[in-house]
Coordinates of C-alpha atoms in Angstrom, one line a residue:
Chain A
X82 CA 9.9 -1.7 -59.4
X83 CA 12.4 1.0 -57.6
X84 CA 9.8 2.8 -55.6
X85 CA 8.2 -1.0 -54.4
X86 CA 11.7 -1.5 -53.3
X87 CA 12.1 1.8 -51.4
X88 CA 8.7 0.4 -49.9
X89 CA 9.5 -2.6 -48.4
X90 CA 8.3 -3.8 -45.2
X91 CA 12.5 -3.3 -43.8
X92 CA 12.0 0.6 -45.0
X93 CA 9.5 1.4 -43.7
X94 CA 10.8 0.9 -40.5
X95 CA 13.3 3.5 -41.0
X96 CA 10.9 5.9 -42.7
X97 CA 9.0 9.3 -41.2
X98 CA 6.9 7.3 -39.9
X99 CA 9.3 5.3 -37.8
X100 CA 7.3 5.0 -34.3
X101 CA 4.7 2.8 -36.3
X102 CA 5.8 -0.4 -36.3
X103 CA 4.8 -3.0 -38.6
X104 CA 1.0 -3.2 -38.4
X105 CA 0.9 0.6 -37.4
X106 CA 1.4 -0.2 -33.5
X107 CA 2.3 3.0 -31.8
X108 CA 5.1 3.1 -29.4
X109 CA 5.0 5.0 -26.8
X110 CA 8.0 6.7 -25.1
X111 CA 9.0 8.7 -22.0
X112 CA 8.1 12.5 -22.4
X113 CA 10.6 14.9 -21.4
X114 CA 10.1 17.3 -18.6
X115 CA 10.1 21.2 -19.3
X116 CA 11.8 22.0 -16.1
X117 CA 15.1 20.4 -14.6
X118 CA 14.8 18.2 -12.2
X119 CA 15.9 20.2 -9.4
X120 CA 13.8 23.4 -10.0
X121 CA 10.5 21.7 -7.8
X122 CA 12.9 22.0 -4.4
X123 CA 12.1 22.4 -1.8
X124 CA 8.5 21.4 -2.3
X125 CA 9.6 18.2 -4.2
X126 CA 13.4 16.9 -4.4
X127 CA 15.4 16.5 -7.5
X128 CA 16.2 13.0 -6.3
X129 CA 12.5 11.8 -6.0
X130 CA 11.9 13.6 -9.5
X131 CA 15.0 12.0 -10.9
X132 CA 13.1 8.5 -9.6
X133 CA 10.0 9.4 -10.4
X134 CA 10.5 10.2 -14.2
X135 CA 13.4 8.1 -15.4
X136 CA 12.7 5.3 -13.5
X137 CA 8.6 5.1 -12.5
X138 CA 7.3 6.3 -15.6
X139 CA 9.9 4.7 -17.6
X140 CA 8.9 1.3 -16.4
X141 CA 5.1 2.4 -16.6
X142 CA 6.0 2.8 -20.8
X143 CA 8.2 -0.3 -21.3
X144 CA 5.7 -2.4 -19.9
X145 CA 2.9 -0.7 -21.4
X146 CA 4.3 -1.3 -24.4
X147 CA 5.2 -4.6 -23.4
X148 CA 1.6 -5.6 -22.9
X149 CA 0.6 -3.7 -26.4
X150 CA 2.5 -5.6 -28.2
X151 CA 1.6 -9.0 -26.6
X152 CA -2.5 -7.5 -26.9
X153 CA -1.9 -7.4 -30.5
X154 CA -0.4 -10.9 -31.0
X155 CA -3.4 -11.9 -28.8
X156 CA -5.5 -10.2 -31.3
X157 CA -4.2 -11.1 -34.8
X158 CA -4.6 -15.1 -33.3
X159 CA -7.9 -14.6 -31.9
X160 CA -7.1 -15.9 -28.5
X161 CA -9.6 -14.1 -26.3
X162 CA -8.3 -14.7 -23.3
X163 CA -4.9 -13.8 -23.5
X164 CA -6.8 -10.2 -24.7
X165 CA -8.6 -10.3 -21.3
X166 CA -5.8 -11.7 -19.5
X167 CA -4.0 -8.6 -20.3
X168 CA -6.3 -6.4 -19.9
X169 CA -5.5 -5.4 -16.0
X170 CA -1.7 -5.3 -17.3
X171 CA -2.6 -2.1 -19.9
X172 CA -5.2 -0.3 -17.4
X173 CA -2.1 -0.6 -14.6
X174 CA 1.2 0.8 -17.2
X175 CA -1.1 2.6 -19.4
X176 CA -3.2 4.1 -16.3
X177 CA 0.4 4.9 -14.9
X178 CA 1.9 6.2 -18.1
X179 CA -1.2 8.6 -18.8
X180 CA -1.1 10.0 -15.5
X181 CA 2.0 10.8 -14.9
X182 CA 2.3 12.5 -18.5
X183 CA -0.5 15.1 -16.5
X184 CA 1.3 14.9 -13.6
X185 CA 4.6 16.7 -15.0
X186 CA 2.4 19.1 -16.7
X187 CA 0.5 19.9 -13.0
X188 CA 3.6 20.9 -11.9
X189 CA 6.2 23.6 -12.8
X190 CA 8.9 25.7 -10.7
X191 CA 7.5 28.6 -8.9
X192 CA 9.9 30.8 -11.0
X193 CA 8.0 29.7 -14.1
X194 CA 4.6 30.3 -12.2
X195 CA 4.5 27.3 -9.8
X196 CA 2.2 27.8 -6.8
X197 CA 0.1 31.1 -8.8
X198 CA -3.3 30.5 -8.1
X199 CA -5.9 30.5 -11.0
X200 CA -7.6 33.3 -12.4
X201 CA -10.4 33.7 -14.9
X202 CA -12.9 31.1 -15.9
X203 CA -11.5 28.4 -13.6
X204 CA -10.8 30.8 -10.4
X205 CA -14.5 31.8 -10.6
X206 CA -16.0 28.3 -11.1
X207 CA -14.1 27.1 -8.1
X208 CA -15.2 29.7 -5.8
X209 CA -18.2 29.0 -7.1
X210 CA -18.2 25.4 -6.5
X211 CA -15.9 25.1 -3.5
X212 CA -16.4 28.6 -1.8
X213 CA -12.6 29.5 -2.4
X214 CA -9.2 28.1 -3.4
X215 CA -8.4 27.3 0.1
X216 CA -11.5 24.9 0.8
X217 CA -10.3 22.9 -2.4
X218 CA -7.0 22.9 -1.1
X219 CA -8.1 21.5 2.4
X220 CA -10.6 18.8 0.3
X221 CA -8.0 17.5 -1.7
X222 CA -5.4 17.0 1.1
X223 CA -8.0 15.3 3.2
X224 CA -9.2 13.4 0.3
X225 CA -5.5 12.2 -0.3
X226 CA -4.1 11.7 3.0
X227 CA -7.7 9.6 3.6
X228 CA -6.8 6.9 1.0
X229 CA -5.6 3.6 1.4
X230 CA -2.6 2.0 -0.2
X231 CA -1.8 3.8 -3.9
X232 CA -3.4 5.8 -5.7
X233 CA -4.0 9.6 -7.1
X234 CA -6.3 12.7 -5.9
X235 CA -7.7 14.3 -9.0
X236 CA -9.4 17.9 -9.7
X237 CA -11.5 17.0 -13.0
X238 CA -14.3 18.6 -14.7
X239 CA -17.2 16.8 -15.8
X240 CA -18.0 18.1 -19.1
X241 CA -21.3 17.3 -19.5
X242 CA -22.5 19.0 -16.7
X243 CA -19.8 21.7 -17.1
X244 CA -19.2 21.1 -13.2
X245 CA -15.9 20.3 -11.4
X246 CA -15.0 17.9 -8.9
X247 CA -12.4 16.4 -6.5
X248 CA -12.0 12.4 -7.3
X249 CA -9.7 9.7 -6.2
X250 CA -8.7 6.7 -7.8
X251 CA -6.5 3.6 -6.9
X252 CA -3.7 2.4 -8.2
X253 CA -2.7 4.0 -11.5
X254 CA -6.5 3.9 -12.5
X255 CA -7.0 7.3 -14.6
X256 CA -9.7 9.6 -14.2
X257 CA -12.4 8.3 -16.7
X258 CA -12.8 5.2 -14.7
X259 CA -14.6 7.3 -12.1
X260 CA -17.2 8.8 -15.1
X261 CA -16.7 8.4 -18.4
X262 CA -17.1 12.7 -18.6
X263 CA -14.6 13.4 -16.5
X264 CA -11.5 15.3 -17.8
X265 CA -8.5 15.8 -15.5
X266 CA -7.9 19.0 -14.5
X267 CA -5.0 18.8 -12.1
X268 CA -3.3 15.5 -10.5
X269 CA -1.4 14.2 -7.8
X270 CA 0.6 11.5 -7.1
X271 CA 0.1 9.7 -3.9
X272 CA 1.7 6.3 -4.0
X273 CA 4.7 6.4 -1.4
X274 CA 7.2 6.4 -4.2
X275 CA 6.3 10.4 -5.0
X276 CA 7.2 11.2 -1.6
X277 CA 8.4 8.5 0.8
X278 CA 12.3 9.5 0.4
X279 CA 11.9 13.1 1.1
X280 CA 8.4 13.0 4.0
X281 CA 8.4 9.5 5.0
X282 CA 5.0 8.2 5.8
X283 CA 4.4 12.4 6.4
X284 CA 1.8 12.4 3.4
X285 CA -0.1 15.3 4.8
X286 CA 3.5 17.3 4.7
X287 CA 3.6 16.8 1.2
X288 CA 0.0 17.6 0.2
X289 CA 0.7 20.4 2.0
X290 CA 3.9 21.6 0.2
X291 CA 3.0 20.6 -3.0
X292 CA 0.8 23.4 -4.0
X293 CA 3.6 26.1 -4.2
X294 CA 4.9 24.3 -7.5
X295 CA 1.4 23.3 -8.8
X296 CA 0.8 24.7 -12.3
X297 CA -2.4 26.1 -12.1
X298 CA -2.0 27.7 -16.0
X299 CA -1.9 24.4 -17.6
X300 CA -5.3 23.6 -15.4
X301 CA -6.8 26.8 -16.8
X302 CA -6.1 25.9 -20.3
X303 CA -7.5 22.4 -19.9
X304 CA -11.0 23.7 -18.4
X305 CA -11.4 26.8 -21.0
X306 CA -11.3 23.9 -23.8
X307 CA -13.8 22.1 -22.2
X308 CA -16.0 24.8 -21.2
X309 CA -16.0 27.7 -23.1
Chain B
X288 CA -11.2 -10.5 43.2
X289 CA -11.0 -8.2 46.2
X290 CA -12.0 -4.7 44.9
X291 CA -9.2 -3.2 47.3
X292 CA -6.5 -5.1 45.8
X293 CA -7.0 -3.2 42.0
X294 CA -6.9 0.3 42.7
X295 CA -3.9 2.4 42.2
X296 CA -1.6 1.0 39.7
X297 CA -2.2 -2.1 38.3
X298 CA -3.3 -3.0 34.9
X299 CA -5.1 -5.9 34.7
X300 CA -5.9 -7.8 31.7
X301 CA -8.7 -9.0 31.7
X302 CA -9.4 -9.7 28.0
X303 CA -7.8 -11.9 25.5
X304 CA -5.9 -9.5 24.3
X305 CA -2.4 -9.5 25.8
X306 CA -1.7 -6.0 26.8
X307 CA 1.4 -4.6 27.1
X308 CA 1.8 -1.0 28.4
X309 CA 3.8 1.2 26.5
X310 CA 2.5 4.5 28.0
X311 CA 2.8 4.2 32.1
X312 CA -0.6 5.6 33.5
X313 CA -1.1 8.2 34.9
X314 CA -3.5 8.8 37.1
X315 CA -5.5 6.0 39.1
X316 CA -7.8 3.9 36.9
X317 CA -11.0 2.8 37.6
X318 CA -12.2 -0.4 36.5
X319 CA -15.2 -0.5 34.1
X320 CA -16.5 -3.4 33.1
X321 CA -18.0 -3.8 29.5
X322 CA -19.6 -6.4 28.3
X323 CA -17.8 -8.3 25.7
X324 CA -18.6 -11.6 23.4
X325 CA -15.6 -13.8 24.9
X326 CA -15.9 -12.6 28.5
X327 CA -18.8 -13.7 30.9
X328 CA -20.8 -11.4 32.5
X329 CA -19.7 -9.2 35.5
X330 CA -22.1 -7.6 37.8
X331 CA -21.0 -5.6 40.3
X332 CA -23.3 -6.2 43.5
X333 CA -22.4 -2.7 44.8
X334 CA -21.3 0.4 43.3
X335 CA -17.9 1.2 44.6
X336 CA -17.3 3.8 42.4
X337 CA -16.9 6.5 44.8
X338 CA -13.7 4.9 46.0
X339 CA -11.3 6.0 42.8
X340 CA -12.0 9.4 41.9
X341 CA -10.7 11.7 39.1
X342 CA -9.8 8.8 37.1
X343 CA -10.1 7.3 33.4
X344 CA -11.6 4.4 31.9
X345 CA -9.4 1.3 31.6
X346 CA -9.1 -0.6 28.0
X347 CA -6.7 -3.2 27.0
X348 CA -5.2 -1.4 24.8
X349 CA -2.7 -3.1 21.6
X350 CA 0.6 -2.6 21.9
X351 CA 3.3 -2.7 20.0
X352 CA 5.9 -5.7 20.0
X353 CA 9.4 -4.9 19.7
X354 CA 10.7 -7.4 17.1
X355 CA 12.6 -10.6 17.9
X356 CA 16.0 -8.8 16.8
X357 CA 18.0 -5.7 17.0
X358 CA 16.9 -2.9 14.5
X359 CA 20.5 -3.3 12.4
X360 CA 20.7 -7.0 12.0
X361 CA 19.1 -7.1 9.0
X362 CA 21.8 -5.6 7.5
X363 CA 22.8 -5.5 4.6
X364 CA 19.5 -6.9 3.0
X365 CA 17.0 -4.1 5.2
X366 CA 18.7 -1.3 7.2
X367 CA 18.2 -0.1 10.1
X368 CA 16.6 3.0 8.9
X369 CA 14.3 1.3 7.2
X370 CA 13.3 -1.1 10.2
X371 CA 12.9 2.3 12.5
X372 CA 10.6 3.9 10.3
X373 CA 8.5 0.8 9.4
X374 CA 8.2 -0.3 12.5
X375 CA 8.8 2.9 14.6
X376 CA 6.6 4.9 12.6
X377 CA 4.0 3.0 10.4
X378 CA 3.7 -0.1 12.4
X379 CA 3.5 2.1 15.5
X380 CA 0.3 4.6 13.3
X381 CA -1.7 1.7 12.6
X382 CA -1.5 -0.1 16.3
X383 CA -2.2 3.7 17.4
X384 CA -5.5 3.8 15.1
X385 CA -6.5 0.5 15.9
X386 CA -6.4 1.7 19.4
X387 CA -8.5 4.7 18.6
X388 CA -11.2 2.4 16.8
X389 CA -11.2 0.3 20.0
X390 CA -12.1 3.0 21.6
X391 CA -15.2 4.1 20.0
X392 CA -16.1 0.9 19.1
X393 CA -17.0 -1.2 22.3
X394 CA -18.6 -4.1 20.3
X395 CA -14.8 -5.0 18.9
X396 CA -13.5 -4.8 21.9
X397 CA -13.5 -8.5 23.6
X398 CA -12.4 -9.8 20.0
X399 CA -8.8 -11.5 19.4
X400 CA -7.1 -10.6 16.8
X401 CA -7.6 -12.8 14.5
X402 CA -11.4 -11.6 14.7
X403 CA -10.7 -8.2 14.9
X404 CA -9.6 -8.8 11.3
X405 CA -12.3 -10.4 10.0
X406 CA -14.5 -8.4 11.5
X407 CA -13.4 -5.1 10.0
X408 CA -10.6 -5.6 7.1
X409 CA -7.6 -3.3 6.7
X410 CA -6.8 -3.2 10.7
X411 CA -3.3 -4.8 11.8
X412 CA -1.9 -7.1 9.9
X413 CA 1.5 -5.9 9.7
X414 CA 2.4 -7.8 13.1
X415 CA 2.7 -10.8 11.2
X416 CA 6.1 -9.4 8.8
X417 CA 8.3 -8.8 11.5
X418 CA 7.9 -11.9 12.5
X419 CA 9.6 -13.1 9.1
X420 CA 12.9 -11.4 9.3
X421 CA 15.0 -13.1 11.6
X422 CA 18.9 -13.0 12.5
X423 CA 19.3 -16.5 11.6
X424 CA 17.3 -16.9 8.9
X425 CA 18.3 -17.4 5.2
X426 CA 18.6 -21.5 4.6
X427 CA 15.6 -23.4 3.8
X428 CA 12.6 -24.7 5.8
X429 CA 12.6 -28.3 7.5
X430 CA 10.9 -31.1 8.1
X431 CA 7.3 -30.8 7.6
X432 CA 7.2 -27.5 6.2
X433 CA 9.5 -28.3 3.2
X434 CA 7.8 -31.5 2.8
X435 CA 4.2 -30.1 2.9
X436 CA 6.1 -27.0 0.4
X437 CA 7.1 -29.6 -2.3
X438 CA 4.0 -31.5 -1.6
X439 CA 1.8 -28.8 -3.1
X440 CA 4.7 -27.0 -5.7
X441 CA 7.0 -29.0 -6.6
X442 CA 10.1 -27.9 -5.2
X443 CA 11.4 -25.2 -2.9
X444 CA 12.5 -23.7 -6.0
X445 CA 9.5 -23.5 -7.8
X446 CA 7.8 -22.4 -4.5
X447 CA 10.5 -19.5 -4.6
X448 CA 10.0 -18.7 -8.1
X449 CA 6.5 -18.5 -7.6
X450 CA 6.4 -16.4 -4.7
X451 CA 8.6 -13.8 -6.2
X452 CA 6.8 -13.4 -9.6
X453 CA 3.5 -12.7 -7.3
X454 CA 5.6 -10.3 -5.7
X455 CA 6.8 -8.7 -9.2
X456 CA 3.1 -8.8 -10.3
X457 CA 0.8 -7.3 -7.5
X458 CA -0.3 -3.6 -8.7
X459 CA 0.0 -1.3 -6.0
X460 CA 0.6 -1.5 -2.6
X461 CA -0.4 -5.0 -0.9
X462 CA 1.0 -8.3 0.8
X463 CA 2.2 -11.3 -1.0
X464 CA 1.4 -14.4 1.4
X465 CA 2.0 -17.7 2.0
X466 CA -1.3 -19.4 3.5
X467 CA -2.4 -23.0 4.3
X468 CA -5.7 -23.0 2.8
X469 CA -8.5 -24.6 5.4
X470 CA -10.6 -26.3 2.7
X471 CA -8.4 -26.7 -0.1
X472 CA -5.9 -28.5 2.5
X473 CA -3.1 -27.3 0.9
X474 CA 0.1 -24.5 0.7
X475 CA -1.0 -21.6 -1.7
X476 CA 0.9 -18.8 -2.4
X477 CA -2.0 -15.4 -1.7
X478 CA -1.9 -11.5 -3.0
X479 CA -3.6 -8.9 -1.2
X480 CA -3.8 -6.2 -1.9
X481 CA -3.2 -2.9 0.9
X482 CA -3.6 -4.4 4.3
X483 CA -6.0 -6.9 3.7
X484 CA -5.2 -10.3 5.5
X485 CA -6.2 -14.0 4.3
X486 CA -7.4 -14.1 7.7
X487 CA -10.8 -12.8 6.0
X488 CA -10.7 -16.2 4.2
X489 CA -10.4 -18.6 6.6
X490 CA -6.6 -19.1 5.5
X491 CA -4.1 -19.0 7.7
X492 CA -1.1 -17.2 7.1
X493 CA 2.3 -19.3 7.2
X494 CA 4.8 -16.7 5.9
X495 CA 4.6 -13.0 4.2
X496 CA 6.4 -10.5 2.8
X497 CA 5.0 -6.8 2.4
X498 CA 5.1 -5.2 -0.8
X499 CA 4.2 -1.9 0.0
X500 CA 6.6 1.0 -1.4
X501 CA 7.4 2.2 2.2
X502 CA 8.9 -1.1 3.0
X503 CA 11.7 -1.0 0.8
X504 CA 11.9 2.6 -0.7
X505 CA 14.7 3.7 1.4
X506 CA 16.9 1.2 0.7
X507 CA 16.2 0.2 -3.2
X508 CA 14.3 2.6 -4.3
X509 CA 12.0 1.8 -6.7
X510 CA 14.3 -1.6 -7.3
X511 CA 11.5 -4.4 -6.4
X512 CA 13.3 -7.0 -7.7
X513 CA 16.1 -6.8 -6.0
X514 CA 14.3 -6.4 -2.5
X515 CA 12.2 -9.7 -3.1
X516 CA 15.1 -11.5 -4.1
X517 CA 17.2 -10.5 -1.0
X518 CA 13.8 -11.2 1.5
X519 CA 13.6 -14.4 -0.3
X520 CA 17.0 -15.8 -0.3
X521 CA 18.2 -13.7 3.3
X522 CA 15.1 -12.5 5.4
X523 CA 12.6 -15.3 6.0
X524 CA 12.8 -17.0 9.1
X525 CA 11.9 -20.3 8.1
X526 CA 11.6 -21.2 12.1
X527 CA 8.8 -19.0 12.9
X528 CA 7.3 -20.4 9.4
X529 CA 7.8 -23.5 10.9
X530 CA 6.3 -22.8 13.9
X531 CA 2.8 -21.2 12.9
X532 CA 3.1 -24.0 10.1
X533 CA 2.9 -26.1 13.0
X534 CA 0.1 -24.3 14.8
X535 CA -2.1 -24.6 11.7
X536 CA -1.9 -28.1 11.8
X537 CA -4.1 -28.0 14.6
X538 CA -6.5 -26.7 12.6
X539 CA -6.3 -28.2 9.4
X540 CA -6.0 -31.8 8.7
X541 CA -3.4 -32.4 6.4
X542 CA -3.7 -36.3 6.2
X543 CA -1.7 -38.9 8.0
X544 CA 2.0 -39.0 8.3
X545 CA 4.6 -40.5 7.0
X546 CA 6.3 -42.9 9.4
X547 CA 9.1 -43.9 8.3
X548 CA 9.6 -48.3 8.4
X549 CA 12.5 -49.4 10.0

């Protein structure tokens, strides 16, 4: 009788297992950074960063989990569409939430290694693919200051065909929506809100500056994982 | 047309386009003609090229409108900063690279705007926002405009309410739009999304409001809510509404009036 008691829907709330709610929903919340805000100058500003993760990313979660929670009342009633309905609501906040988790992890001051291009496995594979760092570089910032609107420039690896490429996607669409093998490798942000207070409408500028704070170890992790 | 009377320094249009010069020429122009859809066809009977030498090709060229109002008088709702680099700076890039398609592209060139848009999406629409903003604005539309409004939602309010939450809701960067639909017959309220105009429909736009991050970043940061609020409540000039409202009457038949019996 004591241990249904400790058991109880109310306890469990409180328990170890506290982010699952009820019905074993997950919340998500925002991830902290591993650098200060201020350490990306004068690449990227501590203001925009400040913006960027408390305010962006935080609103990317809340509503993420917002539409979560409304997806599983949806669910438990059957109403199909409601489920679809939502549907462009979780790819946007969960598309954002999930790329800008990589994004903070593509970047790191160049103290702690920001800007250090990559060596082993993944230096050979793109000077094997793209004839050297610097022809990336250029495809990348063309790729990016070439798109419309919102979106993000991405350096993935398929790993089916153990082969890396240079993607964009709109919006806050991640990186599997352009192939369903494609793992992100590195990521960058180029809706106006990641630069417009510090460049302007510059966009090129800051393609240009932000390699010097671009964290190419936590890229050379990723692709030794998925190619051994 | 006298060919001794065009030489030296004068522009002519001779295109639908209205042009207006913001860089003075140069050198001397020579005229070239170039056949275009709206134009009739020019012949000249007699080459009298050789008579303007060393000189470039003339295009009507797009230029760029200074808005009906000084730069600060948006204050406090948009600053002036903001106005400077949105019009100064974007506005002025995409009038520039509409230029530059013109000129590589001689098929667009005897198009009006308007078919310059349907023609090839994501070109100049932005001409259309500062149009919006005006000194005196704020208030609420008049007349037929507010009628027609709460005709087809209701009330102004509701119109408002709606208008903002499309604002709130649009992923990305885009245009929220108020258009007179040509076969529906009726008001809607339109999201697009990054430059794309309900010109491409066959709507005509009434009133818009651009939700792109550059046009309010400086000044709320990443506080949208706040911005549509203040453009709904402060920035719209319901006159120019009124006026293009009125335009599109003329191409939409919106049933008879209401005349009022004495």
């Amino acid at each position: 009788m004591a241990l249904r008691t400790l058991l109880t829907r109310k306890n469990l709330a409180n328990s170890p297992m506290g982010m699952l709610g009820l019905r074993g929903l997950q919340t998500f919340s925002l991830p902290d950074l591993p650098y200060d805000y201020g350490t990306l100058e004068p690449a990227i500003s501590g203001d925009i960063m400040q913006l960027h993760h408390q305010k962006h990313h935080q609103a990317y979660i809340t509503n993420y989990n917002k539409a979560l929670e409304q997806l599983d009342d949806a669910v438990a009633k059957g109403d199909a569409s409601a489920v679809v309905k939502l549907q462009s609501a979780i790819k946007f906040n969960g598309g954002g939430h999930v790329n800008h988790s990589i994004f903070w992890k593509n970047l790191a001051p160049i103290r702690e290694g920001g800007g250090e291009p990559p060596k082993s496995s993944l230096g050979w594979a793109i000077d094997n693919h793209f004839g050297s760092l610097e022809v990336l570089i250029q495809k990348m910032n063309a790729e990016g200051a070439a798109l419309q609107g919102s979106g993000w420039v991405w350096l993935g690896v398929d790993k089916e065909f153990k082969r890396l490429v240079v993607e964009t996607t709109a919006n806050q669409d991640p990186l599997v929506t352009k192939g369903p093998s494609l793992v992100p490798l590195l990521g960058i942000d180029v809706w106006e809100h990641a630069y417009y207070l510090q460049y302007k409408n510059v966009r090129p500028d800051y393609l240009k500056n932000i390699w010097k704070v671009i964290n190419w170890k936590y890229a050379s992790e990723v692709y030794e994982k998925e190619c051994p | 047309m006298s060919w001794s009377s065009c030489g030296s320094s004068s522009i002519c249009s001779w295109s639908s386009i209205s042009y207006v010069p913001h860089d003075p020429p140069s050198k001397l122009l020579k005229r070239r003609f170039t056949p275009s859809i709206a134009q009739p066809r020019w012949k000249p009977r007699r080459d009298y090229s050789h008579i303007n030498r060393g000189v470039s090709k003339v295009f009507g060229y797009y230029g760029l409108k200074n808005p009906p109002y000084k730069l600060d008088a948006l204050e406090p709702y948009l600053s002036r900063r903001t106005l400077e680099v949105h019009w100064g700076v974007h506005h002025r890039g995409y009038v520039e690279a509409l230029n530059k398609q013109l000129e590589k592209n001689d098929t667009l060139y005897g198009c009006t705007m308007d078919e310059l848009i349907k023609v090839s999406y994501n070109n100049g629409n932005p001409f259309i926002e500062f149009n919006n903003a005006a000194q005196e604005a704020g208030d609420m539309p008049t007349l037929g405009l507010l009628q027609q409004i709460e005709k087809d939602f209701g009330s102004f309010t509701n119109f408002k309410e709606k208008f903002i939450e499309a604002a709130l809701t649009l992923f990305g960067s885009g245009w929220v739009w108020l258009v007179l639909k040509r076969d529906a017959k009726c008001l809607a309220i339109v999201k697009t999304s990054n430059a794309i105009n309900p010109l491409v429909w066959n709507d005509i736009p009434i009133m818009s409001l651009d939700v792109w991050e550059h046009s309010y970043y400086l000044d709320y940061r990443n506080d949208k809510a706040k911005y549509v609020n203040n453009f709904m409540n402060h920035l719209v000039s319901w006159n120019a509404a009124a006026v293009r409202m009125v335009r599109a009457q003329a191409f939409v038949n919106l049933g008879e009036p209401k005349i009022p019996v004495a």
